[in-house]
Amino acid sequence: MSSSTAALPDGPRRISRETLVKWAPLLVLVVLVLLFPLFEWLEDFRDGKDHIYLLDSRFLSIRNFARIAISASPALMVAIGVTFIILMGSIDLSMEGTVSVCAVMFALMFIGMGGTLASWAFLAIPGALVVGAVMGFINGLVHVKLKIPSFMASLAMGFVGTGFALLLTGGDRIRVEDEAFRSLLTVRWFNFPVMCYVALLGLLVAWFIQSRTTLGRNFYAVGGGEELAKASGLNVNRVRIMGFTLAGVFFAMGALLAVGRIGIAETATGNGFMFVSITAVVVGGTALWGGIGGVWNTLIGVLIVNVINNGMVVIGLPNWVQDGTLGLLVIAAVVLSTDRRSVSFVK
Amino acid sequence: MYELQQIDKHFPGVHALKSIDFKIGRGEIVGLVGENGAGKSTLMKVIYGAYQPDGGTVSIDGTTVRFQNPRQAMDHGIGMVFQEQSLITNLTVAENIFLGFEQQFVRWGVIDWKALTAAARAQLAKVKLDIDPSIVTAQLSFAQRQLVELAKVLTLEERVDGDLVILLDEPTSVLAREEVELLFQLVRDLTSRASFIFVSHRMDEVLELSDRIYVMKDGEVVDVVAQADAQVETIQHKMVGRDIDKEYYREQKQQDYERTNPLVSFRNVSHAGSFQDISFDLHAGEVLCLVGTEGSGREAILRTVFGLDTPTSGTVQIKGETITHFNAQSGVARGIGYVPRERKVEGIVSGMSVYENMTISQMGNYATGGILKIGEERALARAWIEKLGIKTPNEHKDCAGLSGGNQQKVVLAKWRSGGSDIILLDHPTRGLDIGAKEDVYEMVRGMCADGVGIILVADTLEEAIGLSHSIIVLKDGQFQQRFEGMPGDKPTLFDLVHHMI
Amino acid sequence: MTLETLKPHFPWITLLVLVVLVGALNPSFFDPGALMLLMADIVPLFIMAMGMTFAIYIGGIDLSVQQLANVVTVVATVYLANFGIGVAVIAILIGFLFGAISGYVTTRLFVPSFVSTLAMGFVALSMAKWLSDQRALSMDATLRNDSFGWMFDTTAGFPNELIIALILLALAWFLQTRTTFGRSLKAVGAGELAAVASGLNVDKVKIIAFAISGAFAAIAGLMFSVKLSGGDANLANGFLLLAIVAVLVGGTPLTGGVGGVVNTAIGTLIVMVIRAAMVYLEVDATQQQMVFGIVLIAAIALTIDRSKLRGIVK
């Protein structure tokens, strides 16, 4: 019996499908990276300018890559947070509110405690992470204890968060001008600002959690078969609440990088993160139904989204195209990752 | 070693287990057989702690125990290998084996994958499965998954002091013949480590593997047979032995039917994964019964006739017209009515009134330009409430508040009032009390007299025999045998069971 | 009287209690003229919420309504000069079409409605930014008054806005209770599987429900645009939360099947009274969103039918 390698009834098809879903995001990213220079080349060719494909590309330059990395860093943190939730088959739409609250709380604490990293104000950084954790924890409690579907619980919590941030700021912008903190953006190592390395570190931590901790593996168990996981004695509710808490921490990381990037904390700091992060996660190949994907997929997804946004600007497309493109992209990604035979109906 | 004494279990309206005595010795393999609804699965749930008995005692080595949940039963060495695949397919084999018990491999918050994999390999060795524990479960064959489930249960060995009792629920249903052989050999080898309770509807396999066999019927153990004395036929007789009351099934009202112009005609119809190469004709006034065990393809055939499933090959004709596009709308338009098994979920719309439920499939008849003529709907509902004797204060009553029998009448009224003349009945009497069942039988005869053709998947074999003109026995999606069943010349229960299992 | 039998009456009891409370605090709340103005003010939100009711009634959600209203404010402003009052037809068509596409993506492509509508919302946003060139546009005063000035007149002492709202409510109510479509909607919302087993074209019903939601969002956007005499890609931001709140506190639960547009009318009035109370109690405007977010959570928790979620809440 051990030697019997009877394949699944529909073995070959499933494998090809899996392979496709697994590698499609990376392929898309590579194609995009080659595509934008092609447009540049075409344009210069039309204008009769000298242009060697790829080599003379403005898109394909270290400077532009740094630009992409800067814009991708906060989004990556937020997207990693929501990745854990989506892995469980749930969704978290609270990120805009959570990011705003964390950003504002951070700025208030930072300035309140001295306004420079060289003072006690550095405590504002762990402080902000705790704020994120608390918001995520409440979010998880509302979802699990009140038995409200996560998309709605988190959407409502997001509104509460944005409202709370507005309450804190009264609509004002809070400037964080400490040079040490702003070195996240201003200091560059190997052409890339510090914040990119911070984001990379965050990614590695997330990868560690995903692959090396019980919690991380339990996300996959819950997403792969909640009932079965329960039957095996897993405390699914606890896993869910911890998942939302963890997501909150990563949202706070995103908030810190976002503040570091522009030097301002305000109610609007979180704006736009919801759609970008959800898009990035599903485009990266993490299935909305849970159980498949992970933080590396999210890295690819975030890069795809940011490469598209950046590339469109480089080749001179108006920026209004971006929102619509992402909208269509997310639909396409969900459709591609859905095994239609296994879904009866959706609402 | 493990013993049940006079175990009772009641559910609302059902006495599911009646004073069951059951015991299993160390290293023994005990078979458990019975028809659907005989109480096998309730008994198993009591054994592995999912249900708590209302009466009687459970004891292990003479000590009385009581399990609040499966986890507690596991702590006493009782494990269950589920019929449905209970492995999470996106996890690795090793993770599945230790799901919920990973803590032993965690050092300072970090999973020690090496230790986990090594431990999993040791478990797999017990079931002689030589695969890499770190591959994803989805890549395994069903046979391999079955063994992994067994390996998962065998982790109890390390966790529990004392003996193991392992329940195997239909472990062979997804296996090929040679895989079954290997599994049986393995189970026999493992009796040095554990006792097994083996539940299967494949009688020959139960006889082959078990040392003793418990035969259940109507919530009771009717016999315990040692392997040496066991014979398939005597056991089957004990499983079904009941008398059939002709009056009950209204056999005196059973009329012959015209064998021309079939309403529904299947020619070599297959649906991948559920049934293969099925052919039959259904005529006006005929009750055609599909008989088989759970998963034999009965429901899938009904769904195909109605249009919810599209067959992968073969020809389906409804009233002489070959169907090319399968969907429920055109099924209804051709006069097909479907009475699903899950009455509360698929039959009636809870939250809608009696009259709304009756016209839901035929709103076009009660509307002009999309605007409903509610007065006419209500008049129709009142007429059918009277005709079928539906017990409801009025036609505005929410259907969810009616009794099961009256809900079923509403569903039938929906199709009959719309003029459907092909009616598909899926367990139409499930969960109904006796009076309500008789009402349904009466309606079946009434519909036949009106020239309706009925395809029936009955709740019990007696019902199938009592009601039908023709019976088709299915097994694993394959046609087995056809019986004609005019009054006075009906097949016996044994005839059917013989072909079913 | 158990909690379950009382549940359908919660919304109007809540409304009554709130009105009495606010009236006790501030008797001038009952001044007919002021009350009428308050109500007229909330008409665009009400219309949007009424459309959203259809999406929620079948157990879905429409997160695109705010963006649809945005794009319509732009379309109305840009094309008012070309089409005059005919711009209303274009607006409604746009809303209907966007909604229908969301519905198609949800039912036929198996994308959950919160994702499909969110995504279509961004497509709408793209369109709004493109048409408006990302600027705030304003309408030509004369053109606006010629074509839509009547909206802000009064008839027999009633603001025309309110009359429009009542007519639309009557239409939606008729659609919901007296037509085959409305009945199908109820069947899909209350028991989708039974609707399938009865041979209803469930996909079509759902697509139309989303299309209606889109069309009503467009009407809301149009009225809002005319009211503010302009359009821009962010004009209607802030509507989404209140629209969802209005539907849910009105008693149409997230799980669908019960409630309806009349409930949403009550829900919108509740929103209005809460707002009025906050103004009177001098609660800072910045706190409103938080308050409504919490009201939303409470409303969902109280109304949702957990038996329909089949044990698993994702």
Coordinates of C-alpha atoms in Angstrom, one line a residue, chain A residues 88-91 93 142-143 146-153 155-167 170-171 222-223 226-227 230 240 272 274-275 278 288-290 318-328 330-331 334-335 338 340 343-347, chain C residues 58-61 63 105-116 118-120 122-127 129-130 133-134 188-189 192-193 206 210 240-241 244 248 254-255 284-287 289-290 292-294 296-298 300-301 304 306 308-314:
Chain A
M88 CA -7.6 31.8 7.9
G89 CA -10.3 32.4 5.3
S90 CA -11.5 35.6 7.0
I91 CA -10.9 39.1 6.0
L93 CA -11.0 45.6 6.4
V142 CA -16.0 41.7 18.1
H143 CA -15.8 39.2 15.2
L146 CA -20.4 38.6 18.7
K147 CA -20.3 36.1 15.8
I148 CA -20.3 38.9 13.2
P149 CA -18.7 38.0 9.8
S150 CA -15.2 39.3 9.8
F151 CA -15.6 41.6 6.7
M152 CA -18.4 43.5 8.5
A153 CA -16.9 43.5 12.0
L155 CA -15.2 47.3 8.3
A156 CA -17.1 48.7 11.3
M157 CA -14.0 48.7 13.4
G158 CA -12.2 50.5 10.7
F159 CA -14.8 53.2 10.7
V160 CA -14.5 53.4 14.5
G161 CA -10.7 53.7 14.1
T162 CA -10.9 56.5 11.6
G163 CA -13.3 58.3 13.8
F164 CA -11.1 57.8 16.8
A165 CA -8.1 59.1 14.9
L166 CA -10.1 62.1 13.9
L167 CA -11.1 62.6 17.5
G170 CA -9.3 67.2 15.6
G171 CA -8.6 67.1 11.9
V222 CA -8.1 27.0 10.2
G223 CA -8.1 28.1 6.6
E226 CA -12.0 24.9 10.2
E227 CA -14.4 22.1 11.3
K230 CA -11.8 22.0 15.7
R240 CA -8.7 33.8 15.2
G272 CA -5.9 53.9 0.5
M274 CA -7.4 48.9 2.5
F275 CA -7.7 48.4 -1.3
I278 CA -6.3 43.4 -0.2
L288 CA -9.5 34.4 -0.5
W289 CA -10.9 31.1 0.7
G290 CA -8.0 30.6 3.0
P318 CA -2.5 59.5 -16.0
N319 CA -2.7 58.3 -12.4
W320 CA -6.5 57.8 -12.5
V321 CA -5.9 54.7 -14.5
Q322 CA -4.4 53.0 -11.5
D323 CA -7.5 52.7 -9.3
G324 CA -9.5 51.1 -12.1
T325 CA -6.6 48.8 -13.1
L326 CA -6.2 47.5 -9.5
G327 CA -10.0 47.0 -9.4
L328 CA -10.0 44.8 -12.5
V330 CA -8.3 42.0 -8.0
I331 CA -11.3 40.6 -9.7
V334 CA -9.9 36.1 -7.3
V335 CA -11.4 34.5 -10.3
T338 CA -11.1 30.1 -7.2
R340 CA -15.1 26.8 -9.2
V343 CA -17.7 26.6 -4.5
S344 CA -21.4 26.2 -4.4
F345 CA -22.6 29.8 -4.1
V346 CA -21.2 33.1 -2.8
K347 CA -22.8 36.2 -1.4
Chain C
I58 CA -30.2 38.8 -0.7
G59 CA -27.4 38.4 1.8
G60 CA -24.7 40.4 -0.1
I61 CA -23.3 43.8 0.4
L63 CA -19.4 48.6 -1.0
V105 CA -18.8 39.1 -11.1
T106 CA -20.3 37.9 -7.8
T107 CA -22.7 35.3 -9.0
R108 CA -21.1 34.0 -12.2
L109 CA -17.4 34.4 -11.3
F110 CA -17.8 33.5 -7.6
V111 CA -16.1 36.6 -6.2
P112 CA -17.6 37.5 -2.9
S113 CA -19.7 40.6 -3.1
F114 CA -17.6 42.6 -0.7
V115 CA -14.6 42.2 -3.0
S116 CA -16.4 42.6 -6.3
L118 CA -15.1 47.2 -3.6
A119 CA -13.2 46.5 -6.9
M120 CA -16.0 48.0 -9.1
F122 CA -12.4 51.6 -7.7
V123 CA -13.2 51.3 -11.4
A124 CA -15.8 53.9 -10.8
L125 CA -13.3 56.1 -8.9
S126 CA -11.0 55.8 -11.9
M127 CA -13.8 57.0 -14.1
K129 CA -11.1 61.0 -11.6
W130 CA -10.7 60.9 -15.3
D133 CA -9.6 65.7 -14.2
Q134 CA -9.2 65.3 -10.4
V188 CA -33.2 34.1 -2.5
G189 CA -32.7 36.1 0.7
E192 CA -31.3 30.4 -1.5
L193 CA -31.1 26.6 -1.7
K206 CA -29.0 38.6 -7.6
F210 CA -27.0 44.6 -7.3
L240 CA -21.0 54.4 2.8
L241 CA -20.9 53.9 6.6
I244 CA -25.0 50.5 5.9
L248 CA -29.0 47.5 9.4
L254 CA -26.6 41.2 7.1
T255 CA -27.9 37.7 6.5
D284 CA -18.1 67.3 18.1
A285 CA -18.6 66.5 14.4
T286 CA -15.3 64.6 14.5
Q287 CA -16.9 62.0 16.9
Q289 CA -18.0 58.6 12.7
M290 CA -16.9 56.8 15.8
F292 CA -21.9 55.5 14.0
G293 CA -19.2 52.8 13.8
I294 CA -20.2 51.6 17.2
L296 CA -23.2 49.7 13.4
I297 CA -21.5 47.0 15.4
A298 CA -24.4 47.0 17.9
I300 CA -25.3 44.0 13.3
A301 CA -24.9 42.0 16.5
I304 CA -27.9 39.1 12.4
R306 CA -26.7 33.3 13.3
K308 CA -28.0 31.1 8.7
L309 CA -24.3 31.3 9.1
R310 CA -24.2 27.5 9.7
G311 CA -21.8 27.4 12.6
I312 CA -18.9 28.9 10.9
V313 CA -18.4 32.6 11.0
K314 CA -15.6 33.7 8.8

